[in-house]
XYZ file of C-alpha atoms in Angstrom:
560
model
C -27.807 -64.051 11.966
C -29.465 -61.393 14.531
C -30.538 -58.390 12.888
C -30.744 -54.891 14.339
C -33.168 -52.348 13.593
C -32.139 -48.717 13.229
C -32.911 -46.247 15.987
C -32.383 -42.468 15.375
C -30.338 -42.583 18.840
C -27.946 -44.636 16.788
C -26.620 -42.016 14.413
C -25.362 -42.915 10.802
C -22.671 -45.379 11.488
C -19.582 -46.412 8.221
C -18.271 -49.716 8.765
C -14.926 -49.748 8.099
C -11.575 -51.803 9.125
C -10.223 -49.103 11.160
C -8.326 -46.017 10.527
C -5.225 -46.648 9.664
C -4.243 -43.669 8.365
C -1.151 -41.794 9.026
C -1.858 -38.124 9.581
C 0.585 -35.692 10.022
C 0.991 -32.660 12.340
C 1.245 -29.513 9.953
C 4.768 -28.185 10.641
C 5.256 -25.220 12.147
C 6.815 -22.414 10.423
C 10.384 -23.048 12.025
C 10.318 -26.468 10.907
C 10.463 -25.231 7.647
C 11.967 -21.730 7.352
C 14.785 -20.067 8.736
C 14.752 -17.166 10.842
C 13.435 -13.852 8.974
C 16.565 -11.534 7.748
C 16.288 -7.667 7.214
C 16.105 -7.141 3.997
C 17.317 -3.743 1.860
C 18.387 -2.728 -1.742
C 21.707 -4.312 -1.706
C 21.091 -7.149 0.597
C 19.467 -10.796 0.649
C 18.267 -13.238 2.100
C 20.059 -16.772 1.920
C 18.135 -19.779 3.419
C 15.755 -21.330 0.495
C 13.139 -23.377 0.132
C 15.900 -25.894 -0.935
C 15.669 -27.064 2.985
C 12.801 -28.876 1.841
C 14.119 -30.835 -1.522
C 16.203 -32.418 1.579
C 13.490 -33.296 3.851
C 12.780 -37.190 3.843
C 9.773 -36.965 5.866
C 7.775 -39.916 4.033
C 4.259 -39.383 3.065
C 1.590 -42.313 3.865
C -2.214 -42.514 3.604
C -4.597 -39.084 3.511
C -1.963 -35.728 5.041
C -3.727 -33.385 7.257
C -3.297 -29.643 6.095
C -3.734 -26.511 7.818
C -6.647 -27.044 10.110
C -9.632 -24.545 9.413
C -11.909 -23.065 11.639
C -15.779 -23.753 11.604
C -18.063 -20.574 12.757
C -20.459 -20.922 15.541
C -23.058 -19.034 16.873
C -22.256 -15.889 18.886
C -20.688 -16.739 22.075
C -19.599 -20.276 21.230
C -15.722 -20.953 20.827
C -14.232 -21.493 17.171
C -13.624 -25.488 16.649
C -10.598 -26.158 14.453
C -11.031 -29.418 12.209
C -8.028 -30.512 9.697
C -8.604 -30.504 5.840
C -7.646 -34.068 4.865
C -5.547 -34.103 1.267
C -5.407 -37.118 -0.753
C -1.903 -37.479 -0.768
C -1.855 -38.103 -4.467
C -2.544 -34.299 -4.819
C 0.653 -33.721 -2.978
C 3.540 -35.439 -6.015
C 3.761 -32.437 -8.682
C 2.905 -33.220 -12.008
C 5.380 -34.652 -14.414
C 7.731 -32.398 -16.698
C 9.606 -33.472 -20.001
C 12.233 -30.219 -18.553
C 15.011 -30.982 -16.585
C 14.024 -28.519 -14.277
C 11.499 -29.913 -11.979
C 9.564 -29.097 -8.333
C 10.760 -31.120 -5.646
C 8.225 -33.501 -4.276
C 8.882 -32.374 -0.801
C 8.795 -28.383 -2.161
C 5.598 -28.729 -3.447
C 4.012 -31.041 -1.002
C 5.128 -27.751 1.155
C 3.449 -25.739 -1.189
C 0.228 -27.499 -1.197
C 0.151 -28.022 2.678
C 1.194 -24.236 3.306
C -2.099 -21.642 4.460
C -4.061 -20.906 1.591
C -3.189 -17.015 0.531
C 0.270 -17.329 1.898
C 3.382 -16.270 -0.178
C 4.411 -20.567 0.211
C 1.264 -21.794 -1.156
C 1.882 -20.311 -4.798
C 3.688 -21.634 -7.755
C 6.482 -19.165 -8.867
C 9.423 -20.528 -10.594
C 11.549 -20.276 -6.989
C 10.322 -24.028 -6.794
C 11.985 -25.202 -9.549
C 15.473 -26.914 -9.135
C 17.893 -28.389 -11.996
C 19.621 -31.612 -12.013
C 22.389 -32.379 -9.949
C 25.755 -31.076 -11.135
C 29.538 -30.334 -9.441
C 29.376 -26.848 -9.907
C 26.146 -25.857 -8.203
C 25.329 -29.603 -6.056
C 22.043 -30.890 -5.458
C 19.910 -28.635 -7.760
C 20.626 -25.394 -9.511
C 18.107 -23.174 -9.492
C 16.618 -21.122 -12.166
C 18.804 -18.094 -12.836
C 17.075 -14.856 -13.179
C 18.993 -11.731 -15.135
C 17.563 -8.362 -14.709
C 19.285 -6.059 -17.633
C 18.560 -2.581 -17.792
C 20.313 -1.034 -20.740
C 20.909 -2.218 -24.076
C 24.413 -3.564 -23.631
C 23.682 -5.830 -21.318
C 20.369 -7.369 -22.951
C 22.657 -8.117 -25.590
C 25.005 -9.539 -23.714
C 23.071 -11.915 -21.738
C 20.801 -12.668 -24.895
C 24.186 -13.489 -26.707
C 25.003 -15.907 -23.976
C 22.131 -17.758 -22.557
C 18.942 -17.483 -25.282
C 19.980 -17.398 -28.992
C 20.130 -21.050 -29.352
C 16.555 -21.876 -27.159
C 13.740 -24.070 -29.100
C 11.432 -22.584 -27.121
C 10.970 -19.439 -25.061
C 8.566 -18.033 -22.526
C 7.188 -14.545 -23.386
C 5.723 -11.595 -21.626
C 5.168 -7.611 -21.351
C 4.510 -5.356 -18.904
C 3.376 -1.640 -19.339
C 1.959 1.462 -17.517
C -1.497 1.146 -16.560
C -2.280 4.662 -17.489
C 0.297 4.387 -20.686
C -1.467 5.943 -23.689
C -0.192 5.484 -27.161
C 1.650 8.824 -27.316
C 3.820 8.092 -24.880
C 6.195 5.847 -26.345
C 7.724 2.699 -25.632
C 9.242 3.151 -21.969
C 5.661 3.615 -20.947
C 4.131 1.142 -23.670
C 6.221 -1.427 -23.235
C 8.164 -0.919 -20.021
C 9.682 -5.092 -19.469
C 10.183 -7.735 -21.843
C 10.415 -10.926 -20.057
C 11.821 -14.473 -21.958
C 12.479 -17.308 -20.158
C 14.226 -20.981 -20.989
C 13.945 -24.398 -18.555
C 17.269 -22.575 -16.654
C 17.586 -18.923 -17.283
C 14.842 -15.669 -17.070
C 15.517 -12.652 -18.657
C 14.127 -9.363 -17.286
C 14.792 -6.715 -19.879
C 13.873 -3.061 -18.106
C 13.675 -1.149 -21.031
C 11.516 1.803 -18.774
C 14.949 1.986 -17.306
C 17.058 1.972 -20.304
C 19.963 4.974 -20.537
C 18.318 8.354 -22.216
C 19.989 8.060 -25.201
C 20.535 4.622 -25.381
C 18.826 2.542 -28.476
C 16.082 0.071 -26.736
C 15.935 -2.698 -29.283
C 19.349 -5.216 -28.837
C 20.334 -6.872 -32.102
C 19.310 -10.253 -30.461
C 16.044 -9.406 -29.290
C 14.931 -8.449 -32.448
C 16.183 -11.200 -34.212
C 14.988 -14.209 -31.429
C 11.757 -12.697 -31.905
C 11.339 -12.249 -35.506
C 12.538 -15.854 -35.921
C 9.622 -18.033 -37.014
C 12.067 -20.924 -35.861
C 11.942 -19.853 -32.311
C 9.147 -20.413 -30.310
C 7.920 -17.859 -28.383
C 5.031 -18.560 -26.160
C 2.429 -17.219 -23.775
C -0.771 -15.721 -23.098
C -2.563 -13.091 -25.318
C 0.844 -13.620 -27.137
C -0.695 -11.625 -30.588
C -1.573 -8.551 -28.021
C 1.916 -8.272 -26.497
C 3.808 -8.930 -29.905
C 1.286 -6.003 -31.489
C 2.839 -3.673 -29.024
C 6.496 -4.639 -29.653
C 5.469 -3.988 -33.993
C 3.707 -0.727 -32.933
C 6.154 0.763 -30.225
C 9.834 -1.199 -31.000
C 9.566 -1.781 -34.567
C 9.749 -5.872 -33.747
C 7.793 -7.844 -36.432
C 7.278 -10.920 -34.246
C 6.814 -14.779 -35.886
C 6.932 -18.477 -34.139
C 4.769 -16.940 -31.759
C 2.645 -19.378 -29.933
C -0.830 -19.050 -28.019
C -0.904 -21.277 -25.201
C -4.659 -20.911 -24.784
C -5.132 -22.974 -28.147
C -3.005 -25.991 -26.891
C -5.088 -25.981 -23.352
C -8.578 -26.403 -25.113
C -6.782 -28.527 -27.694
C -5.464 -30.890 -24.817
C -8.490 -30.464 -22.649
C -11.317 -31.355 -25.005
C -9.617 -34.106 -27.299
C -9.174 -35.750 -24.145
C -12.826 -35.520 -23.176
C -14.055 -35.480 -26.319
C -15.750 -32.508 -25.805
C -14.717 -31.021 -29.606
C -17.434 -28.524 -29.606
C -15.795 -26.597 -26.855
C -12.545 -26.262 -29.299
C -12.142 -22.698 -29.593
C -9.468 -20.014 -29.798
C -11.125 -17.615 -26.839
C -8.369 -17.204 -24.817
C -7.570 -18.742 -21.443
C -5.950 -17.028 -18.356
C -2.205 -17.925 -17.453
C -3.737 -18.242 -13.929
C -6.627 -20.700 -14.543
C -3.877 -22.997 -16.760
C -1.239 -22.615 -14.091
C -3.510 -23.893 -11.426
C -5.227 -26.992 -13.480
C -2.142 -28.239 -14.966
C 0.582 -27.463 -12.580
C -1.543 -27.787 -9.537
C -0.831 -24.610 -7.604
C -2.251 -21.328 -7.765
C 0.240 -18.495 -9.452
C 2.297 -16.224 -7.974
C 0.290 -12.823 -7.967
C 2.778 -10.162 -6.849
C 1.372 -7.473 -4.692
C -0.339 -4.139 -6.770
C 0.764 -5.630 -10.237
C -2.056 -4.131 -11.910
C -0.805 -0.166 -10.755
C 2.983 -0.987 -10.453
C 5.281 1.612 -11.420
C 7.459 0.158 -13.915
C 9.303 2.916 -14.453
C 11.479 2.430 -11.213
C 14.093 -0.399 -10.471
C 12.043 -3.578 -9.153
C 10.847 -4.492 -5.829
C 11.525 -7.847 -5.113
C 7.772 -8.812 -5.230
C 7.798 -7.391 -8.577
C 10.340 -9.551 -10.301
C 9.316 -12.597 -8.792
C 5.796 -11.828 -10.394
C 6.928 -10.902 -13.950
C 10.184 -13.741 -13.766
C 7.219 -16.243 -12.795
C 4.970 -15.714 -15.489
C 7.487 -15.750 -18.588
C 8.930 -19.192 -17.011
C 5.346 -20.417 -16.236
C 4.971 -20.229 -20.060
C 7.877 -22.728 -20.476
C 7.040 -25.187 -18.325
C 2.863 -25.048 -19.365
C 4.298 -25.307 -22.839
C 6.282 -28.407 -21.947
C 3.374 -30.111 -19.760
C 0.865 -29.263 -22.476
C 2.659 -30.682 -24.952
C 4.072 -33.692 -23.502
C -0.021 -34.461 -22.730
C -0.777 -34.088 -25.922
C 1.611 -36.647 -27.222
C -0.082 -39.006 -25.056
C -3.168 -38.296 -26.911
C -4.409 -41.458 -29.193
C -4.972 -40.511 -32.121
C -2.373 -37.645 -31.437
C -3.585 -34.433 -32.940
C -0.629 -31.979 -34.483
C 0.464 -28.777 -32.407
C -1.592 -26.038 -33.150
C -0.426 -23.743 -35.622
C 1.720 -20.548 -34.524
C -0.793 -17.477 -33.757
C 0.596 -15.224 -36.573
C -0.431 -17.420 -39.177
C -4.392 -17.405 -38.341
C -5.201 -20.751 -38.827
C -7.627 -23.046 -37.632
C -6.904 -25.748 -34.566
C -6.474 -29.110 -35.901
C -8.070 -31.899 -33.641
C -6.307 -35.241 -35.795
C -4.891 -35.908 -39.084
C -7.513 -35.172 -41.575
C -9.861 -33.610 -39.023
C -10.118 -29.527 -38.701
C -12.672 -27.767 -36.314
C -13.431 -24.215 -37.745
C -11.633 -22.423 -35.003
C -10.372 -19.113 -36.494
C -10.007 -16.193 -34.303
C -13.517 -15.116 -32.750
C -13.911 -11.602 -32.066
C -14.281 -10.737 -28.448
C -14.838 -7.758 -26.152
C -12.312 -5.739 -25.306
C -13.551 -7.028 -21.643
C -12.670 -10.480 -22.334
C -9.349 -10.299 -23.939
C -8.091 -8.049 -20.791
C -9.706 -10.447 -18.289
C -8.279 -13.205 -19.974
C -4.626 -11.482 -19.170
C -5.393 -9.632 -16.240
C -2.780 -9.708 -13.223
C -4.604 -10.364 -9.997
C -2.874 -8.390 -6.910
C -1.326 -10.900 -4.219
C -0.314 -11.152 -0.292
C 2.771 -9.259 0.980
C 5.927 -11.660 0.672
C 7.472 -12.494 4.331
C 10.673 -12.751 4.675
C 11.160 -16.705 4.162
C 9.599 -16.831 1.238
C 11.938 -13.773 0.015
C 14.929 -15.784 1.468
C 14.500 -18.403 -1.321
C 15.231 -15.592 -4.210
C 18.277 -14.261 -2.877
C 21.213 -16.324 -5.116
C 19.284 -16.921 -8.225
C 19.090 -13.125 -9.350
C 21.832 -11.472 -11.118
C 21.408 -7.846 -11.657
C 23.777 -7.445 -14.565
C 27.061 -4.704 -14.744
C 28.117 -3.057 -17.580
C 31.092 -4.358 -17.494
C 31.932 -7.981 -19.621
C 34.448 -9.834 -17.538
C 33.367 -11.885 -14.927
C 29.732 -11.646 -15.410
C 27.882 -15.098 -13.004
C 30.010 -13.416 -10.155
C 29.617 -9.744 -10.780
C 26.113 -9.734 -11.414
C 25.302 -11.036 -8.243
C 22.394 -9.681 -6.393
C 23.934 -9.667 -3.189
C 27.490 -8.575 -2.352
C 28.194 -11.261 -0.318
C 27.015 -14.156 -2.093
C 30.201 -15.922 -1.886
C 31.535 -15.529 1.992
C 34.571 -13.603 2.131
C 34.633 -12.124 -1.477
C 33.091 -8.343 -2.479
C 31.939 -8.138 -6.448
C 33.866 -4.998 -8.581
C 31.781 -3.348 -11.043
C 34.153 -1.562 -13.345
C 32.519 1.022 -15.059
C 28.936 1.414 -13.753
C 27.286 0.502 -10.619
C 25.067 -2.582 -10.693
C 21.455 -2.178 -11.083
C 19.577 -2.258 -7.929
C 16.225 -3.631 -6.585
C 13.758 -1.731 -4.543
C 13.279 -2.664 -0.790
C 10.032 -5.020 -0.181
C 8.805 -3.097 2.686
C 5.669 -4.602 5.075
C 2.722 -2.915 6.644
C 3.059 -0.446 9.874
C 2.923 -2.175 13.079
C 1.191 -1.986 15.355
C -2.021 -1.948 13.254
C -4.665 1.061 13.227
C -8.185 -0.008 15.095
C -9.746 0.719 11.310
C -7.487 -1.220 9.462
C -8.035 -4.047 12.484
C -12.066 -3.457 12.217
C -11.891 -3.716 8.365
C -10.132 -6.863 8.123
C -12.707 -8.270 10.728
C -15.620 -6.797 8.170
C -13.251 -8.916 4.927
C -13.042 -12.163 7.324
C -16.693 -12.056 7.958
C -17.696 -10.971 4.444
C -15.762 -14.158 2.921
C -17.198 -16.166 5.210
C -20.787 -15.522 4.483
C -20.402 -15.767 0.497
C -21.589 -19.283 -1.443
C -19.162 -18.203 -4.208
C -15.388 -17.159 -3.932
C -15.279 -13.181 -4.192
C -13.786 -12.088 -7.415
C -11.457 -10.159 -5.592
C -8.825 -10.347 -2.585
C -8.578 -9.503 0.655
C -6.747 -6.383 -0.109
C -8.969 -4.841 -2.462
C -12.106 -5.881 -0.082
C -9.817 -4.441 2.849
C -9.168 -0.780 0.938
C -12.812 -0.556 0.206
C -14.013 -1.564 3.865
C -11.717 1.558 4.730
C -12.844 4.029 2.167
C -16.728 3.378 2.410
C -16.582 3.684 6.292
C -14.307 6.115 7.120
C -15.754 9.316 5.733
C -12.396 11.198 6.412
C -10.462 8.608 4.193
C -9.468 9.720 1.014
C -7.638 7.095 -0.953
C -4.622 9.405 -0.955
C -4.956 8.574 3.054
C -5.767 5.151 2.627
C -2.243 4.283 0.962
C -0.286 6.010 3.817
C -2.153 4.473 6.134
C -1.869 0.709 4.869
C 1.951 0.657 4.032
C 5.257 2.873 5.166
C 6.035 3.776 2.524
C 2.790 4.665 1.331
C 1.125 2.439 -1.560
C 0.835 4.050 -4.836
C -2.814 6.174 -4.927
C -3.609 4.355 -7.887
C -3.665 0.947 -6.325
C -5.620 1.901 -3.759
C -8.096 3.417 -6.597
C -8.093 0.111 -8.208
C -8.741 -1.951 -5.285
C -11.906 0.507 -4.228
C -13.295 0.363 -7.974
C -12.490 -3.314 -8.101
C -14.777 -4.398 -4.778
C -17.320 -2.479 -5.877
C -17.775 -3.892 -9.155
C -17.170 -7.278 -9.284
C -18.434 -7.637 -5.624
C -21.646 -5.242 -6.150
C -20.697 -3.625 -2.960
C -22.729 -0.425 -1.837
C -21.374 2.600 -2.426
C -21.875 6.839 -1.797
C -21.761 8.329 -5.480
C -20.875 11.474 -4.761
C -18.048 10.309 -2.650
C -16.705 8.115 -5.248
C -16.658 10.189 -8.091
C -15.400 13.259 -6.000
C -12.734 10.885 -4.481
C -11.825 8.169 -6.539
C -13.063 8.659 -10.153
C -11.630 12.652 -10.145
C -7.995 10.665 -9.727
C -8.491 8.804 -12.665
C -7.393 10.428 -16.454
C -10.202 10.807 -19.050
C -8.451 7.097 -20.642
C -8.379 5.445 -17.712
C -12.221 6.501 -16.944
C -13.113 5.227 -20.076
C -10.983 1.700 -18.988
C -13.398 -1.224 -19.208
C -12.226 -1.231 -15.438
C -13.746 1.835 -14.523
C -16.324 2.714 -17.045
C -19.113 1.205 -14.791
C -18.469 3.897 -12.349
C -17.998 5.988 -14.210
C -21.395 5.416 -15.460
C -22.919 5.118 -12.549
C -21.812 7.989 -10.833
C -22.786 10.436 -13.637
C -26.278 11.010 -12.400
C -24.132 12.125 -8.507
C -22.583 15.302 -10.953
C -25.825 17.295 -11.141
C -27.235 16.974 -7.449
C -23.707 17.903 -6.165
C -24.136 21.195 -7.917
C -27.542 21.441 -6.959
C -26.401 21.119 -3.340
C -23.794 23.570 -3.756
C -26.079 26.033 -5.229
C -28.840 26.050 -2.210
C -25.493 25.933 0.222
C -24.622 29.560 -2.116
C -28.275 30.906 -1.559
């Protein structure tokens, strides 16, 4: 046999059989959506992801995803190459629930443009078995209840007899322990496999009581399972603010690690620090979470935007279906170690029969609990991704009779038949609105400046492209105040204290340069004395202090 020796000219050469790989052309966005439809307060958008639960297009060998671009030197064009997937990321992973992804829905989801509204979990995906009433899948029902009579109601109906519920709060950024409960605990969120319950007590009638007979019983049931992440924080704030003495609450961190490292073996990792909903969500359902757009700053005291309640309906139900994954894995465990215990009882993780790791509640920064349940800001939602909410939210009447059909988020859900709300008007949800168009040249010269900056990093930034965008714009435009900045990114203006966040946030995870005397005369002087004392902020705080003196020297000599 004739052997041949290697020349350089020859290149590295893979024998192989041939390629024999399928690959597929991404889709283009009309393949797969409908056409965008104006949204507003009163109106939606029907055509939902649904279209692809039908779409038989099979799936063979590696799947080429969005192609991405590689950077050349100055001058030279941008070459596009495709990502190959191994097409056994592309199946979502199994569920005990009846409610389930599609495979063709999530193979969407994991194909779509990184960043993009499609390429996030959010419980939108989710469809229920087959049934007469609602054909091929149902999808999860979400009812947004803003007074007391209604909670009730809907609790009444859908919750009271659930094993298991998904939990969640959220509250004023700025809220302060004086201010009460609309401010201190603003939304309750529960969720079951079908239903999501958004309870808007910030929006609750003046003089109406803000704990339903229900509520406080589901909760205080030690029968009930309620779970989520930094469950013991959010149930301290329903004792403290709602009287609500919370039991069969369960910390979803605990059965991660407890899943995670008996199957590794890794038992010295066992531990009760908390994990983020985020990280679990993306290792065990396989797609990043939903982030909803200026979460962190939201005003909760207002009705919704739509970007809001998919965000806060996505991360009570991502608690259910975690909790059901979790579990189901850790039945498949050999020896199979118990569930943890629920968090109110303080006890340690058990590993196996007989076996118990000292795991009991670790004191941790304050840094480190609110990282672990931070809420990360996301894109702006287009208008086919908000076409797949439309049907599945019922903002619920006052009024008992007729409730699936009156509560209706849209008035013309079913053609040819208009909703009657007795005695009160419906609750409404706020318009998603989208940037100005066409763009300014600085908002077009800072998103070059974020492009570029991402590209050039070995590590992911620990923020997003809006926060690097708003601080791009602050830092180089001398005349931009951030009270500028949030008229001149959205119409209607974003809420100053978003665009606050996002400057403060760059700058300190990213270690971004910055002008002290700018930021503390711009940005910090927005903040209250709380919020400047906000693990968030304090490092500016800080390190602006030393900016306070030479301003005043400088306006002393400008004096003389």
């Amino acid at each position: 046999m004739s052997q041949k020796v290697w020349h350089v000219s020859r290149g590295v050469v893979f024998a192989g059989g041939g390629d024999r790989r399928v690959v597929y052309p991404r889709l283009a966005p009309a393949r797969i959506h409908s056409s965008p439809a104006a949204l507003s307060s009163q109106d939606e958008v029907r055509k939902t992801i649904e279209d692809l639960a039908t779409d038989s297009t099979p799936v063979a060998g590696d799947v080429t995803a969005a192609p991405t671009e590689e950077a050349k030197e100055e001058g030279e064009e941008t070459v596009s190459k495709p990502v190959v997937v191994d097409p056994a990321t592309l199946k979502p992973p199994y569920t005990p629930l009846e409610f389930k992804i599609p495979e063709n829905a999530f193979r969407a989801a994991k194909l779509a443009a990184e960043g993009t509204s499609e390429s996030f979990w959010s419980y939108i995906l989710y469809r229920g078995p087959p049934s007469q009433e609602n054909g091929p899948g149902s999808k999860v029902k979400v009812h947004y209840c803003t007074s007391k009579h209604t909670t009730e109601r809907v609790l009444q109906q859908y919750f009271k007899d659930e094993e298991v519920l998904g939990f969640d709060l959220e509250w004023a950024a700025d809220a302060r322990k004086t201010q009460g409960p609309r401010k201190n605990i603003s939304l309750i969120q529960l969720a079951s496999p079908s239903r999501i319950a958004l309870f808007h007590v910030a929006l609750f009638p003046k003089n109406d009581e803000l704990v339903a007979p229900t509520l406080k019983k589901i909760m205080e049931d030690p029968d009930i399972t309620k779970t989520g992440v930094w469950i013991k924080g959010d149930c301290t704030r329903l004792r403290n603010f709602l009287g609500i003495d919370s039991r069969g609450i369960f910390e979803l961190s605990h059965l991660y690690k407890l899943v995670k490292y008996s199957s590794s073996g890794e038992f010295g990792l066992l531990n009760k620090r908390l994990v983020s909903l985020s990280q679990q969500v993306k290792e065990c359902l396989q797609l990043p979470l939903f982030k909803g757009q200026d979460v962190r700053t939201s005003d909760w005291s207002q009705p919704l935007r739509m970007g809001q309640l998919i965000y806060s309906a996505s991360d009570a139900y991502a608690a259910v279906q975690l909790y059901a994954t979790l579990d189901h894995q850790r039945q498949k465990l050999d020896p199979t170690p118990p569930l943890p215990y629920h968090a109110e009882l303080n006890l340690p993780i058990r590993v196996a029969e007989g076996v118990v790791l000292q795991t009991a509640d670790e004191p941790l920064e304050p840094e480190a609990e609110e990282e672990a349940a931070a809420k990360e800001d996301g894109p702006e939602l287009s208008a086919e991704y908000l076409s797949s909410v439309g049907d599945s939210i019922s903002l619920e009447p006052e009024n008992d009779s007729n409730e699936e059909a009156n509560g209706a988020f849209s008035k013309s859900a079913s053609p040819g038949t208009t909703p009657t709300f007795e005695n009160k008007s419906p609750p409404t949800l706020r318009e998603e609105t989208s940037p100005a168009s066409p763009k300014d040249s600085r908002i077009e010269a800072a998103e070059k400046w974020v492009a570029e900056y991402r590209a050039t990093q070995t590590r992911k930034p620990r923020v997003g492209p809006s926060a690097l965008r708003a601080y791009r714009l602050w830092d180089k435009n001398c005349d931009l105040e951030p009270v500028k900045i949030a008229s001149l990114l959205r119409d209607p203006p974003l809420q100053t204290p978003t665009v606050v966040g996002y400057i403060s946030d760059a700058v300190r995870a990213e270690g971004l340069p910055f002008d002290k005397e700018r930021m503390r005369a711009e940005v910090l002087s927005l903040l209250s004395d709380d919020l400047q004392r906000h693990w968030r902020f304090r490092y500016l705080v800080e390190a602006c202090s030393s900016a306070e003196p030479k301003a005043k020297e400088k306006a002393t000599a400008a004096g003389e």
